[in-house]
Short mmCIF file of C-alpha atoms and ligand atoms in Angstrom, two decimals:
data_model
loop_
_atom_site.label_atom_id
_atom_site.label_comp_id
_atom_site.label_asym_id
_atom_site.label_seq_id
_atom_site.Cartn_x
_atom_site.Cartn_y
_atom_site.Cartn_z
CA MET A 1 -59.43 136.85 54.56
CA ILE A 2 -60.67 133.52 53.98
CA THR A 3 -64.61 132.77 53.81
CA ARG A 4 -66.42 129.69 54.63
CA ARG A 5 -67.15 129.57 50.79
CA ASP A 6 -63.79 129.58 49.90
CA CYS A 7 -62.88 126.88 52.74
CA LEU A 8 -65.38 124.52 51.27
CA LYS A 9 -64.08 125.39 47.25
CA LEU A 10 -60.39 124.48 48.66
CA SER A 11 -61.59 121.26 50.40
CA ALA A 12 -63.50 120.25 47.16
CA ALA A 13 -60.13 121.10 45.27
CA ALA A 14 -57.88 118.81 47.74
CA GLY A 15 -60.75 116.18 47.29
CA LEU A 16 -60.18 116.25 43.52
CA ALA A 17 -56.63 116.18 43.76
CA LEU A 18 -56.42 113.18 46.23
CA ALA A 19 -59.05 111.44 43.81
CA THR A 20 -56.96 111.87 40.81
CA HIS A 21 -53.21 112.23 41.70
CA PRO A 22 -51.89 108.46 41.81
CA ARG A 23 -49.17 109.29 44.53
CA LEU A 24 -51.84 110.73 46.98
CA LEU A 25 -54.24 108.04 46.18
CA MET A 26 -51.35 105.58 47.05
CA ALA A 27 -51.26 107.53 50.78
CA ALA A 28 -54.84 107.71 51.20
CA GLU A 29 -55.11 103.76 50.11
CA GLY A 30 -52.27 103.37 52.72
CA LYS A 31 -49.83 102.68 50.53
CA ARG A 32 -46.50 104.05 49.98
CA SER A 33 -44.95 105.06 47.02
CA LEU A 34 -41.77 103.29 46.59
CA ILE A 35 -38.08 103.76 45.40
CA THR A 36 -38.07 101.92 42.53
CA ARG A 37 -34.90 100.66 40.11
CA THR A 38 -34.52 100.15 36.40
CA ILE A 39 -34.13 96.74 35.16
CA PRO A 40 -31.00 97.17 33.27
CA GLY A 41 -31.58 97.34 29.22
CA THR A 42 -35.28 97.83 29.90
CA SER A 43 -37.99 100.61 31.43
CA GLU A 44 -39.18 98.21 34.02
CA GLN A 45 -39.20 99.34 37.24
CA LEU A 46 -39.17 97.13 40.60
CA PRO A 47 -39.44 98.80 44.29
CA ALA A 48 -35.96 98.35 45.34
CA VAL A 49 -36.75 96.10 48.19
CA GLY A 50 -38.20 92.84 48.04
CA LEU A 51 -39.03 89.57 50.13
CA GLY A 52 -36.85 86.55 50.29
CA SER A 53 -38.17 83.32 51.24
CA SER A 54 -35.42 81.06 52.69
CA ALA A 55 -34.34 81.41 56.42
CA SER A 56 -37.37 81.88 58.51
CA PHE A 57 -39.97 82.38 55.69
CA SER A 58 -39.29 78.82 54.58
CA ARG A 59 -39.47 77.66 58.44
CA ILE A 60 -43.06 78.58 58.90
CA ALA A 61 -43.97 77.32 55.22
CA GLY A 62 -42.19 74.41 56.44
CA GLU A 63 -43.88 74.17 59.31
CA GLY A 64 -47.81 74.42 57.78
CA LYS A 65 -48.01 78.38 58.89
CA VAL A 66 -49.95 78.88 56.07
CA GLU A 67 -51.72 81.73 57.35
CA GLN A 68 -48.48 83.16 58.66
CA VAL A 69 -47.24 82.83 55.09
CA ARG A 70 -50.48 84.63 53.97
CA GLU A 71 -50.16 87.70 56.17
CA VAL A 72 -46.77 88.23 55.43
CA LEU A 73 -47.37 87.96 51.33
CA GLU A 74 -50.81 90.35 51.78
CA ALA A 75 -48.59 93.02 53.74
CA PHE A 76 -45.87 92.61 51.70
CA VAL A 77 -48.17 93.38 48.27
CA ARG A 78 -50.54 95.59 50.19
CA GLU A 79 -47.04 97.91 50.76
CA GLY A 80 -46.25 98.23 47.42
CA GLY A 81 -43.94 94.90 47.35
CA THR A 82 -43.44 93.12 44.31
CA VAL A 83 -40.24 91.18 43.96
CA PHE A 84 -40.28 87.86 45.45
CA ASP A 85 -37.36 85.65 45.47
CA THR A 86 -37.76 81.73 46.18
CA ALA A 87 -36.31 78.47 44.95
CA PRO A 88 -37.44 74.98 44.59
CA SER A 89 -34.73 74.04 47.21
CA TYR A 90 -35.96 76.22 49.87
CA GLY A 91 -38.10 73.46 51.99
CA ALA A 92 -42.09 74.33 51.09
CA ALA A 93 -41.27 77.67 50.62
CA GLU A 94 -42.07 77.92 46.57
CA GLU A 95 -44.84 75.78 47.20
CA VAL A 96 -46.72 77.01 50.10
CA ALA A 97 -46.40 80.89 48.54
CA ALA A 98 -47.68 80.09 45.01
CA ARG A 99 -50.61 78.00 46.26
CA ILE A 100 -51.69 80.99 48.34
CA ALA A 101 -50.57 83.38 45.37
CA GLN A 102 -52.55 81.69 43.23
CA GLU A 103 -55.84 81.34 45.56
CA THR A 104 -55.47 84.92 46.48
CA GLY A 105 -54.46 86.53 42.93
CA LEU A 106 -51.22 87.83 44.35
CA ASN A 107 -49.70 85.74 41.22
CA ARG A 108 -50.75 88.11 38.91
CA LYS A 109 -49.36 91.42 41.00
CA LEU A 110 -45.70 89.54 42.17
CA PHE A 111 -42.23 89.63 40.38
CA TRP A 112 -41.86 86.15 40.78
CA ALA A 113 -37.99 84.96 40.81
CA THR A 114 -37.45 81.58 41.36
CA LYS A 115 -34.36 79.22 40.73
CA VAL A 116 -33.49 75.95 39.06
CA ASN A 117 -30.76 73.60 40.13
CA VAL A 118 -30.80 69.82 39.80
CA ALA A 119 -26.73 69.74 39.89
CA GLY A 120 -25.80 70.88 43.40
CA ARG A 121 -22.95 73.03 44.11
CA GLY A 122 -19.48 72.13 43.05
CA GLY A 123 -19.41 70.94 39.46
CA GLY A 124 -22.03 68.18 39.36
CA LYS A 125 -23.67 67.76 36.35
CA ALA A 126 -27.21 68.78 35.69
CA ASP A 127 -29.54 66.09 33.77
CA PRO A 128 -31.58 68.75 31.60
CA ALA A 129 -34.75 66.34 31.66
CA ALA A 130 -34.73 67.00 35.40
CA ALA A 131 -33.70 70.75 35.20
CA ARG A 132 -36.90 71.19 32.60
CA ALA A 133 -39.09 69.19 34.90
CA GLN A 134 -38.10 71.62 38.14
CA ILE A 135 -38.49 74.77 35.98
CA GLU A 136 -42.05 73.01 34.68
CA GLN A 137 -43.11 72.76 38.58
CA SER A 138 -42.10 76.00 39.29
CA LEU A 139 -44.53 77.19 36.55
CA ALA A 140 -47.48 74.92 37.41
CA ARG A 141 -47.24 76.06 40.89
CA LEU A 142 -47.61 79.85 40.30
CA GLY A 143 -50.21 78.72 37.49
CA LYS A 144 -48.79 81.16 35.25
CA GLU A 145 -47.69 80.85 31.70
CA GLN A 146 -44.71 82.87 31.99
CA MET A 147 -42.01 83.50 35.09
CA ASP A 148 -40.47 86.62 35.61
CA LEU A 149 -37.40 85.64 36.49
CA ILE A 150 -35.27 82.01 36.84
CA ASN A 151 -31.53 82.03 38.00
CA VAL A 152 -29.57 79.04 38.11
CA HIS A 153 -29.02 78.86 41.76
CA ASN A 154 -25.46 78.40 43.09
CA LEU A 155 -23.85 78.32 39.82
CA GLY A 156 -25.25 74.65 39.63
CA ASP A 157 -23.67 73.31 36.16
CA VAL A 158 -24.29 76.68 33.92
CA PRO A 159 -23.76 75.55 30.71
CA THR A 160 -26.59 73.02 30.56
CA GLN A 161 -28.79 74.77 33.15
CA LEU A 162 -28.39 78.28 31.47
CA GLY A 163 -28.61 77.02 28.24
CA LEU A 164 -32.09 75.81 29.05
CA LEU A 165 -32.96 79.01 30.44
CA LYS A 166 -32.35 80.99 27.38
CA GLU A 167 -34.51 78.74 25.64
CA TYR A 168 -37.20 79.11 28.01
CA ARG A 169 -36.36 82.82 27.45
CA ASP A 170 -36.36 82.79 23.61
CA ALA A 171 -40.12 80.91 23.96
CA GLY A 172 -41.27 83.60 25.89
CA ARG A 173 -41.69 81.36 29.06
CA VAL A 174 -39.77 83.09 31.05
CA ARG A 175 -38.99 86.81 31.02
CA TYR A 176 -35.16 87.29 32.85
CA ILE A 177 -32.65 84.74 33.50
CA GLY A 178 -29.24 84.93 35.46
CA VAL A 179 -27.15 82.95 37.86
CA THR A 180 -26.82 83.26 42.03
CA THR A 181 -24.14 82.64 44.18
CA THR A 182 -23.40 83.32 47.71
CA PHE A 183 -20.03 81.52 48.19
CA PRO A 184 -17.02 83.45 47.89
CA GLY A 185 -15.43 80.48 46.51
CA GLN A 186 -17.42 81.13 43.23
CA TYR A 187 -16.86 84.59 42.82
CA GLU A 188 -13.96 83.97 39.88
CA GLU A 189 -16.34 81.82 38.27
CA LEU A 190 -19.47 84.41 38.51
CA GLU A 191 -17.42 87.13 37.02
CA ARG A 192 -16.46 84.85 34.41
CA ILE A 193 -19.78 84.09 33.68
CA MET A 194 -21.13 87.92 33.64
CA ARG A 195 -18.06 88.65 31.16
CA SER A 196 -19.22 85.73 28.88
CA GLU A 197 -23.29 85.42 29.21
CA PRO A 198 -26.27 87.21 28.42
CA LEU A 199 -27.60 87.58 31.74
CA ASN A 200 -30.27 90.09 33.01
CA PHE A 201 -29.92 89.31 36.67
CA ILE A 202 -27.09 88.01 39.28
CA GLY A 203 -28.31 87.10 42.54
CA VAL A 204 -25.17 87.55 45.39
CA ASP A 205 -24.87 88.39 49.08
CA TYR A 206 -24.16 92.05 50.08
CA ALA A 207 -24.45 93.80 53.35
CA ILE A 208 -23.07 96.95 55.57
CA ASP A 209 -20.80 94.42 56.76
CA ASN A 210 -20.04 92.23 53.52
CA ARG A 211 -19.03 94.71 50.90
CA VAL A 212 -16.95 92.38 48.87
CA MET A 213 -18.99 92.72 45.70
CA GLU A 214 -18.55 96.65 45.54
CA GLU A 215 -15.07 95.87 44.18
CA ARG A 216 -15.50 93.71 41.14
CA ILE A 217 -18.81 92.18 40.85
CA PHE A 218 -20.87 95.40 41.07
CA PRO A 219 -18.62 97.10 38.83
CA LEU A 220 -18.93 94.61 36.54
CA ALA A 221 -22.45 94.49 36.58
CA GLN A 222 -23.06 98.50 36.05
CA GLU A 223 -20.48 97.37 32.63
CA ARG A 224 -21.94 95.02 31.24
CA GLY A 225 -25.78 96.02 32.24
CA ILE A 226 -26.79 93.20 34.59
CA GLY A 227 -29.13 93.89 37.43
CA VAL A 228 -28.36 92.76 40.83
CA LEU A 229 -30.24 90.78 43.61
CA ALA A 230 -28.99 91.66 46.74
CA TYR A 231 -28.92 88.72 49.18
CA GLN A 232 -28.84 88.09 52.70
CA PRO A 233 -28.77 92.18 53.53
CA PHE A 234 -28.86 91.20 57.40
CA GLY A 235 -26.44 88.37 56.95
CA ARG A 236 -29.30 86.16 58.34
CA SER A 237 -28.86 86.67 62.08
CA ARG A 238 -25.36 88.47 61.70
CA LEU A 239 -26.23 92.01 61.84
CA TRP A 240 -28.85 91.59 64.27
CA GLN A 241 -26.63 89.90 66.96
CA LYS A 242 -24.01 92.81 65.87
CA VAL A 243 -26.73 95.83 66.66
CA ASP A 244 -28.14 94.10 69.68
CA GLY A 245 -28.76 96.49 72.70
CA HIS A 246 -27.65 99.27 70.22
CA VAL A 247 -29.93 102.15 69.99
CA LEU A 248 -30.15 104.20 66.39
CA PRO A 249 -27.55 107.00 65.88
CA ASP A 250 -29.71 110.56 65.98
CA TRP A 251 -28.21 111.20 62.10
CA ALA A 252 -30.28 107.91 61.27
CA ALA A 253 -33.22 110.30 60.97
CA GLU A 254 -31.49 112.61 58.29
CA TYR A 255 -31.93 109.39 56.24
CA ASP A 256 -35.35 108.55 56.59
CA ILE A 257 -34.20 105.57 59.14
CA ALA A 258 -36.73 104.49 61.66
CA SER A 259 -35.18 100.98 62.37
CA TRP A 260 -32.24 98.70 62.23
CA GLY A 261 -34.05 97.06 59.21
CA GLN A 262 -34.06 100.19 57.49
CA PHE A 263 -30.97 101.26 58.56
CA PHE A 264 -29.16 97.61 56.98
CA LEU A 265 -31.19 97.87 53.61
CA LYS A 266 -31.41 101.71 53.01
CA TYR A 267 -26.91 101.17 52.78
CA VAL A 268 -28.05 98.35 50.73
CA ILE A 269 -30.29 99.62 48.01
CA SER A 270 -27.75 103.05 47.81
CA HIS A 271 -25.57 101.47 46.07
CA PRO A 272 -26.29 102.07 42.13
CA ALA A 273 -25.48 98.96 41.20
CA VAL A 274 -28.19 97.45 43.14
CA THR A 275 -31.94 96.47 41.64
CA VAL A 276 -33.52 94.90 44.44
CA ALA A 277 -32.56 93.92 48.00
CA THR A 278 -34.48 90.79 48.96
CA PRO A 279 -34.51 90.35 52.71
CA ALA A 280 -36.31 87.35 54.02
CA THR A 281 -38.84 87.49 57.08
CA SER A 282 -41.49 85.23 58.56
CA GLN A 283 -43.37 88.37 60.02
CA ALA A 284 -45.67 90.97 58.17
CA ARG A 285 -44.86 93.73 60.63
CA ASN A 286 -40.96 93.06 59.59
CA ALA A 287 -42.07 92.47 55.58
CA ILE A 288 -43.47 96.31 56.12
CA ASP A 289 -40.55 97.78 58.02
CA ASN A 290 -38.10 96.61 55.51
CA LEU A 291 -40.63 98.53 52.53
CA GLY A 292 -40.08 101.35 54.79
CA ALA A 293 -36.24 101.26 53.68
CA ALA A 294 -37.94 102.00 49.84
CA SER A 295 -38.81 105.41 51.05
CA GLY A 296 -37.44 109.16 52.00
CA ARG A 297 -34.45 110.08 51.61
CA LEU A 298 -31.09 107.59 50.80
CA PRO A 299 -27.30 108.24 51.96
CA ASP A 300 -25.04 109.75 49.92
CA GLU A 301 -21.29 108.47 49.40
CA ALA A 302 -20.70 110.16 52.39
CA GLY A 303 -23.39 109.04 54.27
CA ARG A 304 -23.03 105.36 53.28
CA ARG A 305 -19.34 105.60 54.40
CA ARG A 306 -20.60 107.46 57.97
CA MET A 307 -23.12 104.22 58.22
CA PHE A 308 -20.85 101.21 57.46
CA GLU A 309 -18.19 103.03 59.53
CA HIS A 310 -20.67 103.21 62.69
CA ILE A 311 -21.68 99.25 62.43
CA ARG A 312 -17.69 98.30 62.32
CA SER A 313 -17.38 100.85 65.53
CA LEU A 314 -20.19 98.72 67.34
N1 NAP B 1 -27.55 81.51 46.35
C1 NAP B 1 -28.98 81.71 46.56
O1 NAP B 1 -29.57 82.01 45.48
C2 NAP B 1 -29.33 82.62 47.68
C3 NAP B 1 -28.70 82.56 49.06
C4 NAP B 1 -28.70 83.47 50.22
C5 NAP B 1 -30.24 83.92 50.16
N2 NAP B 1 -30.86 84.01 48.75
C6 NAP B 1 -32.07 84.72 48.91
O2 NAP B 1 -31.89 85.94 49.95
C7 NAP B 1 -32.90 86.23 50.94
C8 NAP B 1 -32.72 86.81 52.12
O3 NAP B 1 -31.39 85.95 52.57
P1 NAP B 1 -31.45 85.51 54.28
O4 NAP B 1 -32.91 85.00 54.09
O5 NAP B 1 -30.38 84.40 54.06
O6 NAP B 1 -31.32 86.74 55.19
P2 NAP B 1 -31.13 87.83 55.34
O7 NAP B 1 -32.59 88.27 54.36
O8 NAP B 1 -29.99 88.82 55.90
O9 NAP B 1 -32.13 87.59 57.32
C9 NAP B 1 -32.99 87.30 57.45
C10 NAP B 1 -33.34 87.15 58.76
O10 NAP B 1 -33.49 88.78 59.30
C11 NAP B 1 -34.65 88.46 59.95
N3 NAP B 1 -35.39 89.80 59.79
C12 NAP B 1 -36.28 90.26 58.87
N4 NAP B 1 -36.50 91.40 58.31
C13 NAP B 1 -36.31 91.57 60.06
C14 NAP B 1 -36.83 93.41 60.67
N5 NAP B 1 -37.50 94.24 59.90
N6 NAP B 1 -36.71 93.23 62.04
C15 NAP B 1 -36.11 92.05 62.25
N7 NAP B 1 -35.42 91.29 61.88
C16 NAP B 1 -35.95 91.15 60.76
C17 NAP B 1 -35.88 87.51 59.51
O11 NAP B 1 -36.45 86.86 60.76
P3 NAP B 1 -37.88 87.27 61.19
O12 NAP B 1 -38.47 86.24 60.44
O13 NAP B 1 -38.18 87.23 62.58
O14 NAP B 1 -38.26 88.41 60.39
C18 NAP B 1 -34.59 86.26 59.30
O15 NAP B 1 -34.24 85.72 60.60
C19 NAP B 1 -33.21 84.65 51.11
O16 NAP B 1 -34.66 84.47 51.68
C20 NAP B 1 -33.50 83.91 49.78
O17 NAP B 1 -34.52 84.37 48.81
C21 NAP B 1 -30.49 83.41 47.86
#
């Protein structure tokens, strides 16, 4: 029989555990402990769901809705998110988000991934001085001496701009470098660059209804030890239209999925090549919903097949 004294002892012990165990502490603070992935070739862990900033995020930044941008960023970090993907070409997104991050001190908590491209897409040449000025502008906006990640956007003049990024990495002003594309016409060139360049990351489009990356690019990323940022995990509006009017299948609960956003994201982050998925949102509640995909159970290979066959059948 448990006496009142035993009860008090037990609750004191539980209180101590709560105060000292980091996982319980996070729960007590309302934070989740998120599923993380290791950056290949390092021991650095990143939460498997991040935050993108084109689309609706860049729209609210461009409309001057600074409070709304702040709410999204604060909710994201409060819930344990770190990876923020942006670019100087996303309208006002980088400038507004960086200003807020500096003011709130979030710039010290976020893993800031931006891009460089002064060459456009499709064979244009980059003026090295202009590319350097763009990188310096991103660093100044964030108010940090060192950027976490800079990618060459849309494979714009890779020899010049990746060359510059290598100099920045050697000088310790950027920790990781890479390249991005979401254009099928550039996938072959992407493969060539992945084989020949010392990349830390690539950023590519990947979603449950857009799985071409699984064929060649993801196996190559695994072979070469290159991290993967998964862009457009909802196909922007494409997947939302697809599931419009449909409820989640009951079996989604087997993977701790509580929303369509989590369904789409759990598919993406359960691929072993994916380091971080970066969905964009303009809504704090959606940022929180999306981070929910980085907790609980993930589907195995059979579960992944069941998921994409379900989407295909709608
Ligand atoms: N070449 C490149 O470097 C490149 C290319 C493409 C994308 N990217 C990066 O990848 C990021 C993601 O791609 P994306 O922005 O094109 O599209 P996306 O993330 O696939 O979709 C964004 C859309 O989904 C909605 N959404 C987000 N979370 C939701 C939720 N939980 N419930 C309901 N709706 C939700 C957003 O609307 P709400 O605002 O209403 O939430 C927004 O309209 C970009 O922002 C960018 O950072 C990079």
